[in-house]
Amino acid sequence: MKLLVGPGRPGELKVLAAAELTGLRPEVEVVSSQQERVVPFLVGSPLPALLLPNGNFLFSSNAICQYFFTLNGRGPLDATNQWLEWEVTQLRPAVCAALQTAVVQGRKGEDCVAALRGPLSHLNQALIDQAASCLTSDAVTVADIVVWGTLYPLLQDAAQLPADEYGALREWVRRIGNLAACRKAASAVSERHGAQVFRPSLQKQPAPAPLPEGAASGPAEEGEAAVDRKVTEDEVRAAEEAWRRGLAGLPKPKRIQHPVLPKKAERNILVTSALPYVNNIPHLGNIIGCVLSADVFARFCRLRGWNMLYICGTDEYGTATETKALEEGLTPQQICDKYHAIHSHIYRWFSISFDYFGRTTTDHQTRIAQDIFTRLLERGFLSPDTVDQLRCERCERFLADRFVEGGCPFCSYPEARGDQCDLCGKLINAVELKDPKCKICKQTPVIKTSRHLFLDLPKLEDRLEKWLQKSIDSGDWTPNARFITRSWIRDGLKQRCITRDLKWGTPVPLEEFKDKVFYVWFDAPIGYISITADYTEHWEKWWKNPDEVELYNFMAKDNVPFHSVVFPCSLLGAEDNYTLVNSLIATEYLNYEDGKFSKSRGVGVFGDMAKETGIPADTWRFYLLFVRPEGQDSSFSWCDLMLKNNCELLNNLGNFINRAGMFVVKFFAGTVPEMDLTRVDKQLLALVMWELQQYNGNLEKISPLFQKLETEHIEDLRRRYGGQKAPARAPQATPGADAQELQELVTKQGNRVRELKSQKAEKPLIDAEVAALLDLKRRLAGSKTAGKK
């Protein structure tokens, strides 16, 4: 562990004292006050900060103290937790205001101490009631160190406290201050310069609320809340009135009447999640990446009373359906019927609150897709051309994208599909695949030409750019959605083929192309519109109403280009006043333990299995949202699921609710009594209402707490701290090592590789260790061969 400290930071007193008292004594590094970044992902210098052995940071002084005590075998207790909460919410704001007043403004220390009468009286009385030498018992705990460290800059001498008024507190300050660990911490931080050592740090902080002039009583007695924000009389009156009205004063839940249609002078929100493909069963990654994320937002919109419609359904046309039909010996329509029912059942069990869950094999899909196609054709945004395609001579058919696999031409991933590589995410033309194979018969296909229709994206690029700029600036686009979209445009848009040599799909309404259907990525997003048309005959009020409707799309990152470029270009080119996406929310990938979900290999939890585990749907929802892959790929872990359920849900939330209920039952006969609100109570209610308004605003605007880390900055840090890496060497075996010894070394090295992967170590290090493992395996194989001879 490394403890990072800086000159004149008040929070360092308690941290240094806690480290010394617990005997941990981490390496201490003094950081320059000019350094912009201490914690790599935070702007500024949140000191003190503790760098943990796993590379994570703690940058709350109280959390660091608690961590030291926990490692020392003195974990958190209810009593210490209550004191730490009081220190943060009551004592520290008051002390910070007093300290700045004394040090920066030069007022007398006695005045500042007098202004703290409320918190000091509370401490003194608590010590009297406890009838012990410390805050929670006769033993020094983290609570004593934290509270002492906060008070010390103002109370460096216990004699500053009047003995007749603060006798118990005065004795406690003297006792804790005389501990060797506290004396050493005080000496390291402020002994030579007194409170003035904190002046540079205090000057950089926002000015706190002014202390009462010459006040002899504390905040509690005068009714002034010990917080930075002062509430107005209007806010206090509004809070008191809301409290008096109680539940009767709350807005009534909005009754949803179907069909939900946009309303004038209301906020109208249309929510879609990427249409799940009908040919398989969704796994946990599919569920969190699309439908569950959208469901949470839809529920939030309903709670806010907004006029909202949540639409989804199964994507049923295309190659994958034909493939699945061949595998199961059914017709494509039978496959769609079977799996649509499975999807519907899974989402109902997960409590996904669709307003309507439809499908794309409908008359509305055909009519609307063909109408958009015809409008694009009439406006010159479609053009025919011949393309090279892979044809399987044994199957006597052109191979659509999902009927062929091979090596990715960009990253060499061996199982890339004919349209996109799942590893690097790049789009592929099937003929570019290395060593392609027909997925049906496993034969190598041949290249032949076929005539198709293309969407002329370059002609629409100017319109797309203008719309994108407006949408991204005014809406909520996740960083990966913005990045993927910009990378497509930066590389220059190219014509995209929108037809395929298939039978199962929306027919192309041209005689010359009557044997072809629309390509799924032209056809599928139109499913949002056609599913809405199945829901209500007034679908155009949602989909041709961009001035009154906000459209939110939820999806995984691999779907971004088709929702941010291809689909919008189709609607822009149709020139029919279509509603375009305002906010595009994309996740990264959720993996399973150390690998990918795979139904065929039995790896991972799929939607139909979750119910069989006996774990409630709400637990699954909670955990999937907890590990939602927002900024980077994340992993489902059984151990982590157990930990989060037992700690977060059961211990924290469950026990909190249970204790509150038991308290009401035990002391108030199961009924919360009427309250006579004091001045402080009313101020607290006003502050709670204000915080609730901020909370709602932050929920509406998924605001970032942390700054985005740019690639250039990370690469600079990688070079700066990379050092000189020695080449990885295989574990040394004794000369003439037998197979048993080599097997043991292979096992050890394999464990080493798995450990590095679980820790998400850098790729070069993992690659080097894998190379060493492969070398050992080769030597083991050679040893076994020699033994047989």
PDB file of C-alpha atoms in Angstrom, residues 56-267:
ATOM      1  CA  ASN A  56      -7.585   0.680  -6.823  1.00  0.00           C
ATOM      2  CA  PHE A  57      -7.675   3.932  -4.856  1.00  0.00           C
ATOM      3  CA  LEU A  58      -9.406   5.090  -1.692  1.00  0.00           C
ATOM      4  CA  PHE A  59      -9.668   8.876  -1.598  1.00  0.00           C
ATOM      5  CA  SER A  60     -11.989   9.498   1.366  1.00  0.00           C
ATOM      6  CA  SER A  61     -10.039  10.077   4.574  1.00  0.00           C
ATOM      7  CA  ASN A  62     -12.700   8.326   6.669  1.00  0.00           C
ATOM      8  CA  ALA A  63     -12.790   5.356   4.296  1.00  0.00           C
ATOM      9  CA  ILE A  64      -8.996   5.052   4.531  1.00  0.00           C
ATOM     10  CA  CYS A  65      -9.154   5.098   8.346  1.00  0.00           C
ATOM     11  CA  GLN A  66     -11.905   2.488   8.336  1.00  0.00           C
ATOM     12  CA  TYR A  67      -9.847   0.347   5.943  1.00  0.00           C
ATOM     13  CA  PHE A  68      -6.825   0.432   8.268  1.00  0.00           C
ATOM     14  CA  PHE A  69      -8.897  -0.555  11.295  1.00  0.00           C
ATOM     15  CA  THR A  70     -10.625  -3.344   9.355  1.00  0.00           C
ATOM     16  CA  LEU A  71      -7.279  -4.811   8.266  1.00  0.00           C
ATOM     17  CA  ASN A  72      -6.237  -4.652  11.881  1.00  0.00           C
ATOM     18  CA  GLY A  73      -9.192  -6.851  12.853  1.00  0.00           C
ATOM     19  CA  ARG A  74     -11.404  -4.036  14.144  1.00  0.00           C
ATOM     20  CA  GLY A  75     -14.159  -3.908  11.538  1.00  0.00           C
ATOM     21  CA  PRO A  76     -17.025  -1.392  11.472  1.00  0.00           C
ATOM     22  CA  LEU A  77     -19.709  -1.483  14.177  1.00  0.00           C
ATOM     23  CA  ASP A  78     -23.048   0.311  14.304  1.00  0.00           C
ATOM     24  CA  ALA A  79     -21.760   2.699  16.959  1.00  0.00           C
ATOM     25  CA  THR A  80     -18.615   3.658  15.036  1.00  0.00           C
ATOM     26  CA  ASN A  81     -20.565   3.992  11.787  1.00  0.00           C
ATOM     27  CA  GLN A  82     -22.972   6.420  13.460  1.00  0.00           C
ATOM     28  CA  TRP A  83     -20.094   8.570  14.684  1.00  0.00           C
ATOM     29  CA  LEU A  84     -18.456   8.571  11.242  1.00  0.00           C
ATOM     30  CA  GLU A  85     -21.731   9.667   9.678  1.00  0.00           C
ATOM     31  CA  TRP A  86     -22.130  12.425  12.248  1.00  0.00           C
ATOM     32  CA  GLU A  87     -18.569  13.573  11.636  1.00  0.00           C
ATOM     33  CA  VAL A  88     -19.208  13.906   7.894  1.00  0.00           C
ATOM     34  CA  THR A  89     -22.633  15.526   8.034  1.00  0.00           C
ATOM     35  CA  GLN A  90     -22.450  17.667  11.189  1.00  0.00           C
ATOM     36  CA  LEU A  91     -18.995  18.124  12.652  1.00  0.00           C
ATOM     37  CA  ARG A  92     -16.802  18.480   9.571  1.00  0.00           C
ATOM     38  CA  PRO A  93     -18.855  21.217   7.810  1.00  0.00           C
ATOM     39  CA  ALA A  94     -18.936  23.267  11.000  1.00  0.00           C
ATOM     40  CA  VAL A  95     -15.210  22.782  11.683  1.00  0.00           C
ATOM     41  CA  CYS A  96     -14.267  23.597   8.095  1.00  0.00           C
ATOM     42  CA  ALA A  97     -16.218  26.852   8.275  1.00  0.00           C
ATOM     43  CA  ALA A  98     -14.652  27.728  11.624  1.00  0.00           C
ATOM     44  CA  LEU A  99     -11.167  26.763  10.451  1.00  0.00           C
ATOM     45  CA  GLN A 100     -11.400  28.882   7.352  1.00  0.00           C
ATOM     46  CA  THR A 101     -12.736  31.766   9.369  1.00  0.00           C
ATOM     47  CA  ALA A 102      -9.868  31.497  11.849  1.00  0.00           C
ATOM     48  CA  VAL A 103      -7.007  30.757   9.457  1.00  0.00           C
ATOM     49  CA  VAL A 104      -7.978  32.574   6.256  1.00  0.00           C
ATOM     50  CA  GLN A 105      -9.987  35.478   7.668  1.00  0.00           C
ATOM     51  CA  GLY A 106      -7.908  35.852  10.845  1.00  0.00           C
ATOM     52  CA  ARG A 107     -10.719  35.830  13.409  1.00  0.00           C
ATOM     53  CA  LYS A 108      -9.893  34.765  16.968  1.00  0.00           C
ATOM     54  CA  GLY A 109      -9.798  31.066  17.637  1.00  0.00           C
ATOM     55  CA  GLU A 110     -11.965  31.522  20.749  1.00  0.00           C
ATOM     56  CA  ASP A 111     -14.782  32.939  18.618  1.00  0.00           C
ATOM     57  CA  CYS A 112     -14.583  29.976  16.259  1.00  0.00           C
ATOM     58  CA  VAL A 113     -14.675  27.482  19.117  1.00  0.00           C
ATOM     59  CA  ALA A 114     -17.691  29.277  20.558  1.00  0.00           C
ATOM     60  CA  ALA A 115     -19.435  29.013  17.208  1.00  0.00           C
ATOM     61  CA  LEU A 116     -19.053  25.219  17.448  1.00  0.00           C
ATOM     62  CA  ARG A 117     -21.024  25.022  20.685  1.00  0.00           C
ATOM     63  CA  GLY A 118     -23.658  22.706  19.187  1.00  0.00           C
ATOM     64  CA  PRO A 119     -21.319  19.919  17.968  1.00  0.00           C
ATOM     65  CA  LEU A 120     -19.005  20.314  20.983  1.00  0.00           C
ATOM     66  CA  SER A 121     -21.906  20.082  23.433  1.00  0.00           C
ATOM     67  CA  HIS A 122     -23.135  16.980  21.631  1.00  0.00           C
ATOM     68  CA  LEU A 123     -19.719  15.359  21.965  1.00  0.00           C
ATOM     69  CA  ASN A 124     -19.413  16.314  25.635  1.00  0.00           C
ATOM     70  CA  GLN A 125     -22.846  14.940  26.506  1.00  0.00           C
ATOM     71  CA  ALA A 126     -22.232  11.733  24.553  1.00  0.00           C
ATOM     72  CA  LEU A 127     -19.044  11.105  26.517  1.00  0.00           C
ATOM     73  CA  ILE A 128     -20.896  11.688  29.795  1.00  0.00           C
ATOM     74  CA  ASP A 129     -23.709   9.325  28.773  1.00  0.00           C
ATOM     75  CA  GLN A 130     -21.257   6.694  27.569  1.00  0.00           C
ATOM     76  CA  ALA A 131     -19.484   6.723  30.937  1.00  0.00           C
ATOM     77  CA  ALA A 132     -16.391   5.441  29.186  1.00  0.00           C
ATOM     78  CA  SER A 133     -13.029   6.892  28.277  1.00  0.00           C
ATOM     79  CA  CYS A 134     -13.731   6.872  24.510  1.00  0.00           C
ATOM     80  CA  LEU A 135     -16.665   7.544  22.215  1.00  0.00           C
ATOM     81  CA  THR A 136     -18.014   3.998  22.013  1.00  0.00           C
ATOM     82  CA  SER A 137     -16.203   2.121  24.804  1.00  0.00           C
ATOM     83  CA  ASP A 138     -13.028   2.203  26.859  1.00  0.00           C
ATOM     84  CA  ALA A 139     -11.056   1.163  23.774  1.00  0.00           C
ATOM     85  CA  VAL A 140      -9.932   3.600  21.074  1.00  0.00           C
ATOM     86  CA  THR A 141     -11.826   3.021  17.830  1.00  0.00           C
ATOM     87  CA  VAL A 142     -11.819   4.527  14.368  1.00  0.00           C
ATOM     88  CA  ALA A 143     -14.528   6.937  15.579  1.00  0.00           C
ATOM     89  CA  ASP A 144     -12.165   8.476  18.167  1.00  0.00           C
ATOM     90  CA  ILE A 145      -9.363   8.933  15.633  1.00  0.00           C
ATOM     91  CA  VAL A 146     -11.631  10.438  12.961  1.00  0.00           C
ATOM     92  CA  VAL A 147     -13.368  12.901  15.299  1.00  0.00           C
ATOM     93  CA  TRP A 148     -10.082  13.876  16.965  1.00  0.00           C
ATOM     94  CA  GLY A 149      -8.424  14.410  13.588  1.00  0.00           C
ATOM     95  CA  THR A 150     -11.226  16.724  12.485  1.00  0.00           C
ATOM     96  CA  LEU A 151     -11.144  18.782  15.700  1.00  0.00           C
ATOM     97  CA  TYR A 152      -7.354  18.981  16.143  1.00  0.00           C
ATOM     98  CA  PRO A 153      -6.623  21.874  13.735  1.00  0.00           C
ATOM     99  CA  LEU A 154      -8.857  24.076  15.936  1.00  0.00           C
ATOM    100  CA  LEU A 155      -8.275  22.365  19.289  1.00  0.00           C
ATOM    101  CA  GLN A 156      -4.549  21.640  19.379  1.00  0.00           C
ATOM    102  CA  ASP A 157      -4.623  22.259  23.122  1.00  0.00           C
ATOM    103  CA  ALA A 158      -7.356  20.770  25.305  1.00  0.00           C
ATOM    104  CA  ALA A 159      -7.046  23.838  27.531  1.00  0.00           C
ATOM    105  CA  GLN A 160      -8.900  25.810  24.858  1.00  0.00           C
ATOM    106  CA  LEU A 161     -12.086  24.110  26.089  1.00  0.00           C
ATOM    107  CA  PRO A 162     -13.655  25.607  29.262  1.00  0.00           C
ATOM    108  CA  ALA A 163     -13.480  22.927  31.955  1.00  0.00           C
ATOM    109  CA  ASP A 164     -16.831  23.867  33.514  1.00  0.00           C
ATOM    110  CA  GLU A 165     -18.705  23.527  30.201  1.00  0.00           C
ATOM    111  CA  TYR A 166     -16.792  20.785  28.358  1.00  0.00           C
ATOM    112  CA  GLY A 167     -15.147  18.753  31.130  1.00  0.00           C
ATOM    113  CA  ALA A 168     -15.705  15.320  29.587  1.00  0.00           C
ATOM    114  CA  LEU A 169     -14.746  16.488  26.094  1.00  0.00           C
ATOM    115  CA  ARG A 170     -11.658  18.273  27.428  1.00  0.00           C
ATOM    116  CA  GLU A 171     -10.437  15.070  29.096  1.00  0.00           C
ATOM    117  CA  TRP A 172     -11.162  13.054  25.915  1.00  0.00           C
ATOM    118  CA  VAL A 173      -9.220  15.511  23.698  1.00  0.00           C
ATOM    119  CA  ARG A 174      -6.272  15.335  26.099  1.00  0.00           C
ATOM    120  CA  ARG A 175      -6.353  11.513  26.265  1.00  0.00           C
ATOM    121  CA  ILE A 176      -6.610  10.915  22.505  1.00  0.00           C
ATOM    122  CA  GLY A 177      -4.120  13.672  21.694  1.00  0.00           C
ATOM    123  CA  ASN A 178      -1.535  12.078  24.004  1.00  0.00           C
ATOM    124  CA  LEU A 179      -1.621   8.756  22.157  1.00  0.00           C
ATOM    125  CA  ALA A 180       1.769   8.152  20.550  1.00  0.00           C
ATOM    126  CA  ALA A 181       0.130   7.653  17.133  1.00  0.00           C
ATOM    127  CA  CYS A 182      -1.727  10.984  17.361  1.00  0.00           C
ATOM    128  CA  ARG A 183       1.327  12.886  18.586  1.00  0.00           C
ATOM    129  CA  LYS A 184       3.340  11.515  15.683  1.00  0.00           C
ATOM    130  CA  ALA A 185       0.645  12.444  13.177  1.00  0.00           C
ATOM    131  CA  ALA A 186       0.307  15.954  14.601  1.00  0.00           C
ATOM    132  CA  SER A 187       4.068  16.421  14.485  1.00  0.00           C
ATOM    133  CA  ALA A 188       4.184  15.343  10.860  1.00  0.00           C
ATOM    134  CA  VAL A 189       1.365  17.647   9.772  1.00  0.00           C
ATOM    135  CA  SER A 190       1.115  20.827  11.806  1.00  0.00           C
ATOM    136  CA  GLU A 191       3.204  21.073  14.965  1.00  0.00           C
ATOM    137  CA  ARG A 192       5.758  23.600  13.778  1.00  0.00           C
ATOM    138  CA  HIS A 193       3.352  26.009  12.089  1.00  0.00           C
ATOM    139  CA  GLY A 194       0.107  25.420  13.950  1.00  0.00           C
ATOM    140  CA  ALA A 195      -3.190  25.911  12.154  1.00  0.00           C
ATOM    141  CA  GLN A 196      -1.538  28.187   9.562  1.00  0.00           C
ATOM    142  CA  VAL A 197      -0.120  25.124   7.841  1.00  0.00           C
ATOM    143  CA  PHE A 198      -3.627  24.526   6.464  1.00  0.00           C
ATOM    144  CA  ARG A 199      -3.970  28.010   4.959  1.00  0.00           C
ATOM    145  CA  PRO A 200      -2.937  27.175   1.319  1.00  0.00           C
ATOM    146  CA  SER A 201      -5.300  24.218   1.226  1.00  0.00           C
ATOM    147  CA  LEU A 202      -8.202  26.163   2.758  1.00  0.00           C
ATOM    148  CA  GLN A 203      -7.758  29.054   0.329  1.00  0.00           C
ATOM    149  CA  LYS A 204      -8.470  26.714  -2.579  1.00  0.00           C
ATOM    150  CA  GLN A 205     -11.795  25.587  -1.123  1.00  0.00           C
ATOM    151  CA  PRO A 206     -15.121  27.370  -1.753  1.00  0.00           C
ATOM    152  CA  ALA A 207     -15.997  29.847   0.921  1.00  0.00           C
ATOM    153  CA  PRO A 208     -18.353  28.229   3.455  1.00  0.00           C
ATOM    154  CA  ALA A 209     -21.460  29.810   4.906  1.00  0.00           C
ATOM    155  CA  PRO A 210     -20.433  32.572   7.343  1.00  0.00           C
ATOM    156  CA  LEU A 211     -20.369  31.780  11.044  1.00  0.00           C
ATOM    157  CA  PRO A 212     -22.784  33.737  13.277  1.00  0.00           C
ATOM    158  CA  GLU A 213     -21.140  36.933  14.536  1.00  0.00           C
ATOM    159  CA  GLY A 214     -20.206  36.502  18.173  1.00  0.00           C
ATOM    160  CA  ALA A 215     -22.712  33.714  18.642  1.00  0.00           C
ATOM    161  CA  ALA A 216     -22.366  31.876  21.891  1.00  0.00           C
ATOM    162  CA  SER A 217     -24.701  29.067  21.027  1.00  0.00           C
ATOM    163  CA  GLY A 218     -24.369  26.395  18.375  1.00  0.00           C
ATOM    164  CA  PRO A 219     -26.415  25.560  15.312  1.00  0.00           C
ATOM    165  CA  ALA A 220     -28.832  23.222  17.064  1.00  0.00           C
ATOM    166  CA  GLU A 221     -29.880  25.748  19.699  1.00  0.00           C
ATOM    167  CA  GLU A 222     -30.261  28.653  17.293  1.00  0.00           C
ATOM    168  CA  GLY A 223     -31.943  26.526  14.640  1.00  0.00           C
ATOM    169  CA  GLU A 224     -29.206  26.959  12.072  1.00  0.00           C
ATOM    170  CA  ALA A 225     -28.474  23.671  10.293  1.00  0.00           C
ATOM    171  CA  ALA A 226     -24.772  22.801  10.218  1.00  0.00           C
ATOM    172  CA  VAL A 227     -24.588  22.587   6.446  1.00  0.00           C
ATOM    173  CA  ASP A 228     -22.995  24.626   3.706  1.00  0.00           C
ATOM    174  CA  ARG A 229     -26.270  25.498   1.967  1.00  0.00           C
ATOM    175  CA  LYS A 230     -28.657  27.912   3.651  1.00  0.00           C
ATOM    176  CA  VAL A 231     -32.356  27.355   3.016  1.00  0.00           C
ATOM    177  CA  THR A 232     -34.751  30.239   2.425  1.00  0.00           C
ATOM    178  CA  GLU A 233     -37.884  30.920   4.421  1.00  0.00           C
ATOM    179  CA  ASP A 234     -39.990  30.070   1.362  1.00  0.00           C
ATOM    180  CA  GLU A 235     -38.277  26.680   1.136  1.00  0.00           C
ATOM    181  CA  VAL A 236     -38.882  26.029   4.832  1.00  0.00           C
ATOM    182  CA  ARG A 237     -42.582  26.945   4.531  1.00  0.00           C
ATOM    183  CA  ALA A 238     -42.993  24.759   1.416  1.00  0.00           C
ATOM    184  CA  ALA A 239     -41.309  21.826   3.160  1.00  0.00           C
ATOM    185  CA  GLU A 240     -43.509  22.220   6.267  1.00  0.00           C
ATOM    186  CA  GLU A 241     -46.643  22.416   4.142  1.00  0.00           C
ATOM    187  CA  ALA A 242     -45.659  19.291   2.202  1.00  0.00           C
ATOM    188  CA  TRP A 243     -45.018  17.457   5.482  1.00  0.00           C
ATOM    189  CA  ARG A 244     -48.409  18.470   6.885  1.00  0.00           C
ATOM    190  CA  ARG A 245     -50.212  17.276   3.759  1.00  0.00           C
ATOM    191  CA  GLY A 246     -48.415  13.932   3.923  1.00  0.00           C
ATOM    192  CA  LEU A 247     -49.265  11.228   1.426  1.00  0.00           C
ATOM    193  CA  ALA A 248     -52.466  13.006   0.486  1.00  0.00           C
ATOM    194  CA  GLY A 249     -50.419  15.832  -0.968  1.00  0.00           C
ATOM    195  CA  LEU A 250     -48.399  13.635  -3.307  1.00  0.00           C
ATOM    196  CA  PRO A 251     -49.323  13.602  -6.995  1.00  0.00           C
ATOM    197  CA  LYS A 252     -51.520  10.666  -7.852  1.00  0.00           C
ATOM    198  CA  PRO A 253     -49.902   7.921  -9.935  1.00  0.00           C
ATOM    199  CA  LYS A 254     -50.688   8.448 -13.582  1.00  0.00           C
ATOM    200  CA  ARG A 255     -53.152   5.914 -14.851  1.00  0.00           C
ATOM    201  CA  ILE A 256     -51.949   4.477 -18.132  1.00  0.00           C
ATOM    202  CA  GLN A 257     -54.659   4.249 -20.749  1.00  0.00           C
ATOM    203  CA  HIS A 258     -53.811   2.364 -23.908  1.00  0.00           C
ATOM    204  CA  PRO A 259     -53.009   3.230 -26.539  1.00  0.00           C
ATOM    205  CA  VAL A 260     -50.526   5.741 -25.149  1.00  0.00           C
ATOM    206  CA  LEU A 261     -50.277   8.644 -27.597  1.00  0.00           C
ATOM    207  CA  PRO A 262     -48.292  11.908 -27.554  1.00  0.00           C
ATOM    208  CA  LYS A 263     -49.995  14.820 -25.794  1.00  0.00           C
ATOM    209  CA  LYS A 264     -49.668  18.518 -26.369  1.00  0.00           C
ATOM    210  CA  ALA A 265     -47.760  20.471 -23.732  1.00  0.00           C
ATOM    211  CA  GLU A 266     -46.412  17.275 -22.129  1.00  0.00           C
ATOM    212  CA  ARG A 267     -43.068  15.551 -22.282  1.00  0.00           C
TER     213      ARG A 267
END
